[in-house]
Structure formats: C-alpha cells, structure tokens
Amino acid sequence: MSAAAAAAEAEAEAMLNATAAAAAASTASSTSTEPAAAVSAAAATPAASSSTAPVAPAAAAAAAAPSIDLATGLVRGQKPKSLLAPGEERSFPGGAGKTYVAKRVPDGQSFTCTCTRWVYSKEPRSARTCAHLATLNGAAYESVRLAVAKETLPSVKNQGFASLKRMAETAEKRKEREVEEESWDTRHFGNGWNGVDDLGPRDAHGGMHLMLGDNYKLDDPKTRLADPTGFWMTEKLDGVRAWWNGSALYSRAGNCWNAPKWWTEKLPKDLHLDGELWIRRDAFEMTNGICQRSSKEAWKDVNFMAFDVTNVQMLYEERIKLLAERLPNGVLSPSAVQAREKGMHVCVLPMVQCRDNEHCREELHRVEEQGGEGLMLRKPKSKYECRGPGRSKVIWKVKSWYDAEAIVVGHSYGTEKNKRVMGNIIVQMENGRELEIGSGFTDEQRAMWEPKKGTVVRYRFQELLQDGTPRFPIFEGCPVDKFEAKDAIVRSTRLRASGINKPQYAVAKEANPYGSESSAKRRRY
C-alpha cells in the first residue's frame, strides 16, 4: 500500500472513530429515559400480534417516513459528502491489491461495504459503518445516519432487529461448533449477508445464493455424509425455487417472478421465505410455465411451500416452528395440498427425524410411490448457510436415478468453454426418440468427439418429462456387453397411467365430459 493510501486510510479510520463515538452518544441520550420494562415487554410481544397492535400516530409516522431522502440523501438536514443514487457503487483500493466496494442499497435507506470491518460487524445492517463509508459520506453524516438507524431499531416497524440480536446471542451458546469452515472471499458476498440482511442472500452482481443441497447416495461409501441418523427428512418437491423478501418474489437466478399482488398478499411481510412454487407432484413443466407467462389467472393453482426463513438467526428447529405459527396454512404435507381443489396455500412442510439408513430408504420409497421426487435431509440445530456458488454441508438431497442405454447418432458443439469441442452427444433411445446428453464427459472425450457414432452408451437420469424425454441425462460410460438401446422402466410412467397425481377436477371432467365452462377453463393446464 502506498504512503498516500495509508495516510488516507488512517484519516478515514480517525473519522470513523469520531463517527462511532458521536453516534453512541446520540443513541444513549435518546434511549436513556426509556423504561426497561417497556423494552422487555416489546421484545416479548409475539410477531403475529404486532401487525394488529395500536401504534401512536407520531411513532407510526416516524416509522413510515424514510430515514434517508431518496433524491438528496439528506438525514435530518445533514448532507452527504458524496451523493450516491440508490443501487450505485463506489470502489476503494485496499491492501494486497484488493478493492472494496461501498454501495447504497436499492431502497436507498442504508449502505453496505465489502470490507472486513463492515462484513463482520455485529450491528444490524442499517446501523453498520466503516472507514470507507466515513470517507464517502463524511464523518458528520455517518454520525447522524447511525444515530437515526439505532433509534428505529426497537420500533414496531423494525421489531426484528433488536430481538434478533438477542436471539443470535442465545443461539450462539447452544449451536454446535462448526468443525469444517470454508473460506470465501468477501467479493462473493457484496452486501456481507449474515442471515438478517433484508437484501437476502445475494452476491456482488445481484444474483441469488440460496442454500443448495449436495447429493446423498444411500449405502455409498464415497458420499460426504457418513450417516443420516438424526437428520430431519422432508419431501423434495418438483417445483420452482423461489425466495420472498417481504415485498417481491425472486427466482434462484435473481429474477423477479411475475406473481400477482392478490397472490402475494398471503405471504408475511416481515419474514423472508425460502421455498418452492408448487402445484402438485409430477407437474414441474406446468408450474414453470405459469411462472414464465404473464397471465395472472393461472396463479390460483400455485402454492408456496416454505422450507426455511432467511432473515432470522435461529436454529433449524426454531425456524420451522416459527413458520408453522406464522404461515396462513401452518403445516401441510404435499399430499394434503394436492388433495384440495384450489391452490394458493402458504404452508411449511412437515418433517420426520431419520432413525438410520434403512428408515431413510423406507421414507424415500414411500414418497416415490406417491409420485414424489425424493427427500431432503437437514442437519439438526443448523443455521441457514450461504456459501456462494458452493453446496451446503447441512442439507442433502436423496433421490433415485434410472439407468438406460442408447445409440450415438450424432454430436454437437458446446458453448462457452466448450465452444470449440464437443458439447453434446445425440443418442437414439429404444423407443426411437432422440436425446441430447451434455454432462458426464471428460475433457479428453470432448476434444476427441467421443464416443463415436454407432456406440452404445449408458446414461442415467432422474425422471421423464411429460413428453417422455429423460430429465437431466448424464453420460455414464460405454458398456462392452450391450449392443442395442434399452429404455428404463420409469416409475412416473406407471403413476401417470394410474392417475394418482391427476388433479381432482380433471378426474371429474373425464367422468363428465360435458362439464361447465368454468371447469373447462381450469382444465386448460
């Protein structure tokens, strides 16, 4: 680091210390007369009753008004040294060639930074600062901004912040020590997400980093999970992943789902939900189509099946209990949801604690026989992890795979890093259908465009789509004892023929083909 940069950082650090001292003094003077009993009573008030509790007009007006003016950035008349528009960023050089990014969040009411001091601060997001923010906004501005932010923490509008900090301290004493820690560069977490950030698990580019489960194969000694005993089991849903931030619904890629307002009104405004948009079993294509289209009417069939909440620092069991108490439909199994004619249910999935590997196998078989995709295993007393592009170590997915053989009839170029080599092989199944397989190949195989035409290959896949095409096919190898294509006998084919997961109104329509116009409209999916 140059002498000029070091001097600038030292000056900024001094400004920061002055800012923190001034903010602490301001906050202490504003809260010293507040009765302790009133604070305790406010913290003990259930979240569900806070929405109906009477609020003084002055307090309500103060909570509703934005702390920072969106256009001018003013806070109680104090002007920032440099004005950033909501969502705008500013870069600062750091040591060892690093660059830190300070940002005004999209709602314009707080700032973030990727530096270590901001990321690891124990203060709520809106009440954090660092040397870079002090340099950007000025010491006087930061002093006023922090004081205003801390004054709003115990209010009804922000009832989560103060209580969450206390809950985090309590949970910290109980939770298990993490024996395996992965080091992630702070650039993967542009807003320093720590489980209570209202921006949610986003990266520096705005993409979502929801918790993803790794594959667990029963009786496979190579799997990273040695024993599922004690883990919580829930059904793995074949729907569309969604994250609710209290005002909007986002896909895993960070795109906003086109959910109508009358549909999202059932979702809680103060809880950020990680879940699945789901209609029924074996209806992934239908659900995905509704989410992609601009039509609002079809959302009446869509349910929100929550399996976690991301803006509270609680252990897994506590988070599920919170969802069961707060969600409109409480705890509902997928079978119970799809047995009802109408959708729009907002619920949390029931969970069963795994006794051993055999119990896990029995539960997997039970779910698959009902047309379910598989199971999710969750580590007990675990927190919500966000490890950037990686897979979490507290959640695992269990599902069956099918093996089949097909004959190579062609090849195609790949994209991005494989744009000059083989990207896919085109194979012909036993039923005559052609299929592209693009996963499971080594770099040498791609460079040599192997396996060659006419070769019998073995591949595995999860399920069949409605048109009979294998879903997520993966190349396994070239069996030397096979000379012709052979399709797998797939469970979903039998279940679809039996109508086990067909919606009740479709079954009624088959019995009465001259039904009403309203039933015909519902049948169009």
mmCIF file of C-alpha atoms in Angstrom, residues 16-209:
data_model
loop_
_atom_site.group_PDB
_atom_site.id
_atom_site.type_symbol
_atom_site.label_atom_id
_atom_site.label_comp_id
_atom_site.label_asym_id
_atom_site.label_seq_id
_atom_site.Cartn_x
_atom_site.Cartn_y
_atom_site.Cartn_z
ATOM 1 C CA LEU A 16 -14.846 6.574 11.703
ATOM 2 C CA ASN A 17 -13.887 6.536 15.385
ATOM 3 C CA ALA A 18 -15.274 10.027 15.777
ATOM 4 C CA THR A 19 -18.433 8.978 13.977
ATOM 5 C CA ALA A 20 -18.955 5.916 16.174
ATOM 6 C CA ALA A 21 -18.418 7.931 19.346
ATOM 7 C CA ALA A 22 -20.868 10.596 18.263
ATOM 8 C CA ALA A 23 -23.474 8.013 17.232
ATOM 9 C CA ALA A 24 -23.135 6.169 20.529
ATOM 10 C CA ALA A 25 -23.556 9.378 22.487
ATOM 11 C CA SER A 26 -26.586 10.392 20.449
ATOM 12 C CA THR A 27 -28.209 6.989 20.850
ATOM 13 C CA ALA A 28 -27.502 6.868 24.576
ATOM 14 C CA SER A 29 -29.087 10.272 25.129
ATOM 15 C CA SER A 30 -32.180 9.318 23.136
ATOM 16 C CA THR A 31 -32.720 5.997 24.915
ATOM 17 C CA SER A 32 -31.537 6.671 28.481
ATOM 18 C CA THR A 33 -35.020 7.676 29.612
ATOM 19 C CA GLU A 34 -36.734 4.693 28.024
ATOM 20 C CA PRO A 35 -38.228 2.385 30.721
ATOM 21 C CA ALA A 36 -36.579 -1.020 30.802
ATOM 22 C CA ALA A 37 -39.911 -2.733 31.406
ATOM 23 C CA ALA A 38 -41.327 -1.261 28.211
ATOM 24 C CA VAL A 39 -38.375 -2.562 26.207
ATOM 25 C CA SER A 40 -38.757 -6.043 27.694
ATOM 26 C CA ALA A 41 -42.476 -6.053 27.010
ATOM 27 C CA ALA A 42 -41.906 -5.018 23.399
ATOM 28 C CA ALA A 43 -39.354 -7.787 22.900
ATOM 29 C CA ALA A 44 -41.718 -10.353 24.422
ATOM 30 C CA THR A 45 -44.650 -9.399 22.185
ATOM 31 C CA PRO A 46 -45.316 -12.121 19.575
ATOM 32 C CA ALA A 47 -44.588 -11.105 15.971
ATOM 33 C CA ALA A 48 -48.048 -12.211 14.894
ATOM 34 C CA SER A 49 -49.739 -9.688 17.189
ATOM 35 C CA SER A 50 -47.505 -6.786 16.174
ATOM 36 C CA SER A 51 -49.451 -6.252 12.977
ATOM 37 C CA THR A 52 -52.630 -5.508 14.935
ATOM 38 C CA ALA A 53 -51.131 -3.682 17.941
ATOM 39 C CA PRO A 54 -52.079 0.005 18.156
ATOM 40 C CA VAL A 55 -49.242 2.389 17.404
ATOM 41 C CA ALA A 56 -49.108 6.022 18.412
ATOM 42 C CA PRO A 57 -49.715 8.340 15.419
ATOM 43 C CA ALA A 58 -46.386 10.110 15.866
ATOM 44 C CA ALA A 59 -44.483 6.846 16.134
ATOM 45 C CA ALA A 60 -46.303 5.420 13.134
ATOM 46 C CA ALA A 61 -45.494 8.496 11.061
ATOM 47 C CA ALA A 62 -41.838 8.340 12.054
ATOM 48 C CA ALA A 63 -41.663 4.617 11.167
ATOM 49 C CA ALA A 64 -43.383 5.151 7.820
ATOM 50 C CA ALA A 65 -41.184 8.076 6.760
ATOM 51 C CA PRO A 66 -37.864 7.120 5.111
ATOM 52 C CA SER A 67 -34.789 7.957 7.220
ATOM 53 C CA ILE A 68 -32.709 8.954 4.172
ATOM 54 C CA ASP A 69 -34.183 11.165 1.462
ATOM 55 C CA LEU A 70 -34.069 9.201 -1.801
ATOM 56 C CA ALA A 71 -33.228 12.158 -4.028
ATOM 57 C CA THR A 72 -30.925 14.300 -1.883
ATOM 58 C CA GLY A 73 -29.601 11.761 0.635
ATOM 59 C CA LEU A 74 -30.368 14.149 3.495
ATOM 60 C CA VAL A 75 -30.683 12.729 7.022
ATOM 61 C CA ARG A 76 -32.194 15.247 9.432
ATOM 62 C CA GLY A 77 -30.814 18.054 7.307
ATOM 63 C CA GLN A 78 -27.305 16.575 7.119
ATOM 64 C CA LYS A 79 -25.973 16.354 3.543
ATOM 65 C CA PRO A 80 -23.637 13.532 2.447
ATOM 66 C CA LYS A 81 -20.159 14.388 1.236
ATOM 67 C CA SER A 82 -20.743 12.352 -1.960
ATOM 68 C CA LEU A 83 -24.262 11.606 -3.135
ATOM 69 C CA LEU A 84 -24.897 8.051 -4.372
ATOM 70 C CA ALA A 85 -28.117 7.125 -6.110
ATOM 71 C CA PRO A 86 -29.928 4.012 -4.791
ATOM 72 C CA GLY A 87 -28.047 0.977 -6.085
ATOM 73 C CA GLU A 88 -24.920 2.989 -7.043
ATOM 74 C CA GLU A 89 -21.466 1.715 -6.026
ATOM 75 C CA ARG A 90 -18.070 3.299 -5.315
ATOM 76 C CA SER A 91 -14.743 1.403 -5.232
ATOM 77 C CA PHE A 92 -11.888 1.933 -2.743
ATOM 78 C CA PRO A 93 -8.343 0.492 -3.018
ATOM 79 C CA GLY A 94 -7.197 -1.778 -0.216
ATOM 80 C CA GLY A 95 -4.099 -3.677 0.798
ATOM 81 C CA ALA A 96 -2.604 -6.573 -1.181
ATOM 82 C CA GLY A 97 -4.238 -5.334 -4.361
ATOM 83 C CA LYS A 98 -7.797 -5.769 -3.063
ATOM 84 C CA THR A 99 -10.645 -3.456 -3.967
ATOM 85 C CA TYR A 100 -13.551 -2.764 -1.617
ATOM 86 C CA VAL A 101 -16.962 -1.738 -2.887
ATOM 87 C CA ALA A 102 -19.242 0.607 -0.962
ATOM 88 C CA LYS A 103 -22.865 0.691 -2.111
ATOM 89 C CA ARG A 104 -26.108 2.455 -1.353
ATOM 90 C CA VAL A 105 -28.726 -0.299 -1.266
ATOM 91 C CA PRO A 106 -31.584 -0.263 -3.815
ATOM 92 C CA ASP A 107 -34.144 1.059 -1.326
ATOM 93 C CA GLY A 108 -31.808 3.975 -0.572
ATOM 94 C CA GLN A 109 -32.087 3.636 3.226
ATOM 95 C CA SER A 110 -28.658 2.229 4.133
ATOM 96 C CA PHE A 111 -25.176 1.459 2.845
ATOM 97 C CA THR A 112 -23.051 -1.685 2.513
ATOM 98 C CA CYS A 113 -19.357 -2.345 2.015
ATOM 99 C CA THR A 114 -17.320 -5.447 1.203
ATOM 100 C CA CYS A 115 -14.520 -4.607 3.659
ATOM 101 C CA THR A 116 -13.852 -6.848 6.654
ATOM 102 C CA ARG A 117 -14.970 -4.315 9.248
ATOM 103 C CA TRP A 118 -18.425 -3.914 7.693
ATOM 104 C CA VAL A 119 -18.925 -7.602 6.844
ATOM 105 C CA TYR A 120 -18.106 -8.880 10.341
ATOM 106 C CA SER A 121 -19.815 -6.101 12.290
ATOM 107 C CA LYS A 122 -22.283 -7.381 14.893
ATOM 108 C CA GLU A 123 -24.587 -4.422 14.353
ATOM 109 C CA PRO A 124 -27.758 -4.710 12.235
ATOM 110 C CA ARG A 125 -27.200 -3.889 8.573
ATOM 111 C CA SER A 126 -28.723 -0.409 8.709
ATOM 112 C CA ALA A 127 -26.538 0.546 11.702
ATOM 113 C CA ARG A 128 -23.164 -0.535 10.307
ATOM 114 C CA THR A 129 -20.360 1.699 9.097
ATOM 115 C CA CYS A 130 -16.669 1.514 8.180
ATOM 116 C CA ALA A 131 -13.738 3.735 7.172
ATOM 117 C CA HIS A 132 -14.800 3.655 3.531
ATOM 118 C CA LEU A 133 -18.341 4.840 4.279
ATOM 119 C CA ALA A 134 -16.917 7.577 6.523
ATOM 120 C CA THR A 135 -14.719 8.703 3.626
ATOM 121 C CA LEU A 136 -17.594 8.523 1.181
ATOM 122 C CA ASN A 137 -20.311 10.238 3.195
ATOM 123 C CA GLY A 138 -18.301 12.266 5.682
ATOM 124 C CA ALA A 139 -17.940 11.767 9.438
ATOM 125 C CA ALA A 140 -20.751 14.156 10.363
ATOM 126 C CA TYR A 141 -23.217 12.464 8.001
ATOM 127 C CA GLU A 142 -22.336 8.979 9.259
ATOM 128 C CA SER A 143 -22.783 10.141 12.859
ATOM 129 C CA VAL A 144 -26.327 11.350 12.179
ATOM 130 C CA ARG A 145 -27.208 8.351 9.987
ATOM 131 C CA LEU A 146 -26.141 5.790 12.616
ATOM 132 C CA ALA A 147 -27.970 7.644 15.366
ATOM 133 C CA VAL A 148 -31.195 7.658 13.333
ATOM 134 C CA ALA A 149 -30.784 3.990 12.414
ATOM 135 C CA LYS A 150 -30.270 2.910 16.032
ATOM 136 C CA GLU A 151 -33.248 4.964 17.211
ATOM 137 C CA THR A 152 -35.543 2.984 14.908
ATOM 138 C CA LEU A 153 -34.327 -0.470 15.979
ATOM 139 C CA PRO A 154 -36.794 -1.080 18.869
ATOM 140 C CA SER A 155 -39.784 0.244 16.886
ATOM 141 C CA VAL A 156 -42.678 -1.909 15.671
ATOM 142 C CA LYS A 157 -41.590 -1.343 12.084
ATOM 143 C CA ASN A 158 -38.187 -2.869 12.803
ATOM 144 C CA GLN A 159 -39.126 -5.167 15.660
ATOM 145 C CA GLY A 160 -36.902 -7.913 14.273
ATOM 146 C CA PHE A 161 -33.509 -6.190 14.635
ATOM 147 C CA ALA A 162 -33.275 -5.785 18.419
ATOM 148 C CA SER A 163 -34.837 -9.155 19.174
ATOM 149 C CA LEU A 164 -32.807 -10.921 16.510
ATOM 150 C CA LYS A 165 -29.572 -9.763 18.085
ATOM 151 C CA ARG A 166 -30.640 -11.188 21.452
ATOM 152 C CA MET A 167 -31.784 -14.427 19.834
ATOM 153 C CA ALA A 168 -28.479 -14.695 17.981
ATOM 154 C CA GLU A 169 -26.539 -14.381 21.239
ATOM 155 C CA THR A 170 -28.698 -17.078 22.855
ATOM 156 C CA ALA A 171 -28.487 -19.391 19.846
ATOM 157 C CA GLU A 172 -24.709 -18.932 19.724
ATOM 158 C CA LYS A 173 -24.392 -20.609 23.132
ATOM 159 C CA ARG A 174 -26.422 -23.613 22.010
ATOM 160 C CA LYS A 175 -25.394 -24.271 18.453
ATOM 161 C CA GLU A 176 -22.740 -26.786 17.538
ATOM 162 C CA ARG A 177 -19.238 -25.607 16.759
ATOM 163 C CA GLU A 178 -18.673 -25.754 13.017
ATOM 164 C CA VAL A 179 -15.728 -28.130 12.536
ATOM 165 C CA GLU A 180 -15.452 -27.579 8.824
ATOM 166 C CA GLU A 181 -15.195 -23.976 7.740
ATOM 167 C CA GLU A 182 -14.764 -22.893 4.174
ATOM 168 C CA SER A 183 -13.042 -19.606 3.359
ATOM 169 C CA TRP A 184 -14.865 -17.443 0.855
ATOM 170 C CA ASP A 185 -13.559 -14.172 -0.489
ATOM 171 C CA THR A 186 -15.770 -11.271 0.534
ATOM 172 C CA ARG A 187 -16.359 -10.419 -3.101
ATOM 173 C CA HIS A 188 -18.803 -13.368 -3.236
ATOM 174 C CA PHE A 189 -20.943 -11.546 -0.689
ATOM 175 C CA GLY A 190 -21.189 -7.969 -1.938
ATOM 176 C CA ASN A 191 -23.611 -6.994 0.846
ATOM 177 C CA GLY A 192 -21.980 -9.047 3.615
ATOM 178 C CA TRP A 193 -25.066 -11.227 4.050
ATOM 179 C CA ASN A 194 -25.209 -12.704 7.563
ATOM 180 C CA GLY A 195 -28.685 -14.156 7.882
ATOM 181 C CA VAL A 196 -30.527 -10.981 8.881
ATOM 182 C CA ASP A 197 -29.882 -8.781 5.855
ATOM 183 C CA ASP A 198 -33.070 -7.583 4.214
ATOM 184 C CA LEU A 199 -31.330 -7.754 0.831
ATOM 185 C CA GLY A 200 -31.153 -11.502 1.267
ATOM 186 C CA PRO A 201 -28.508 -13.978 0.119
ATOM 187 C CA ARG A 202 -27.258 -12.066 -2.953
ATOM 188 C CA ASP A 203 -23.786 -11.879 -4.440
ATOM 189 C CA ALA A 204 -21.934 -8.773 -5.599
ATOM 190 C CA HIS A 205 -23.627 -8.980 -9.005
ATOM 191 C CA GLY A 206 -27.172 -9.228 -7.654
ATOM 192 C CA GLY A 207 -27.556 -12.987 -8.199
ATOM 193 C CA MET A 208 -29.196 -15.178 -5.583
ATOM 194 C CA HIS A 209 -27.129 -17.520 -3.436
#
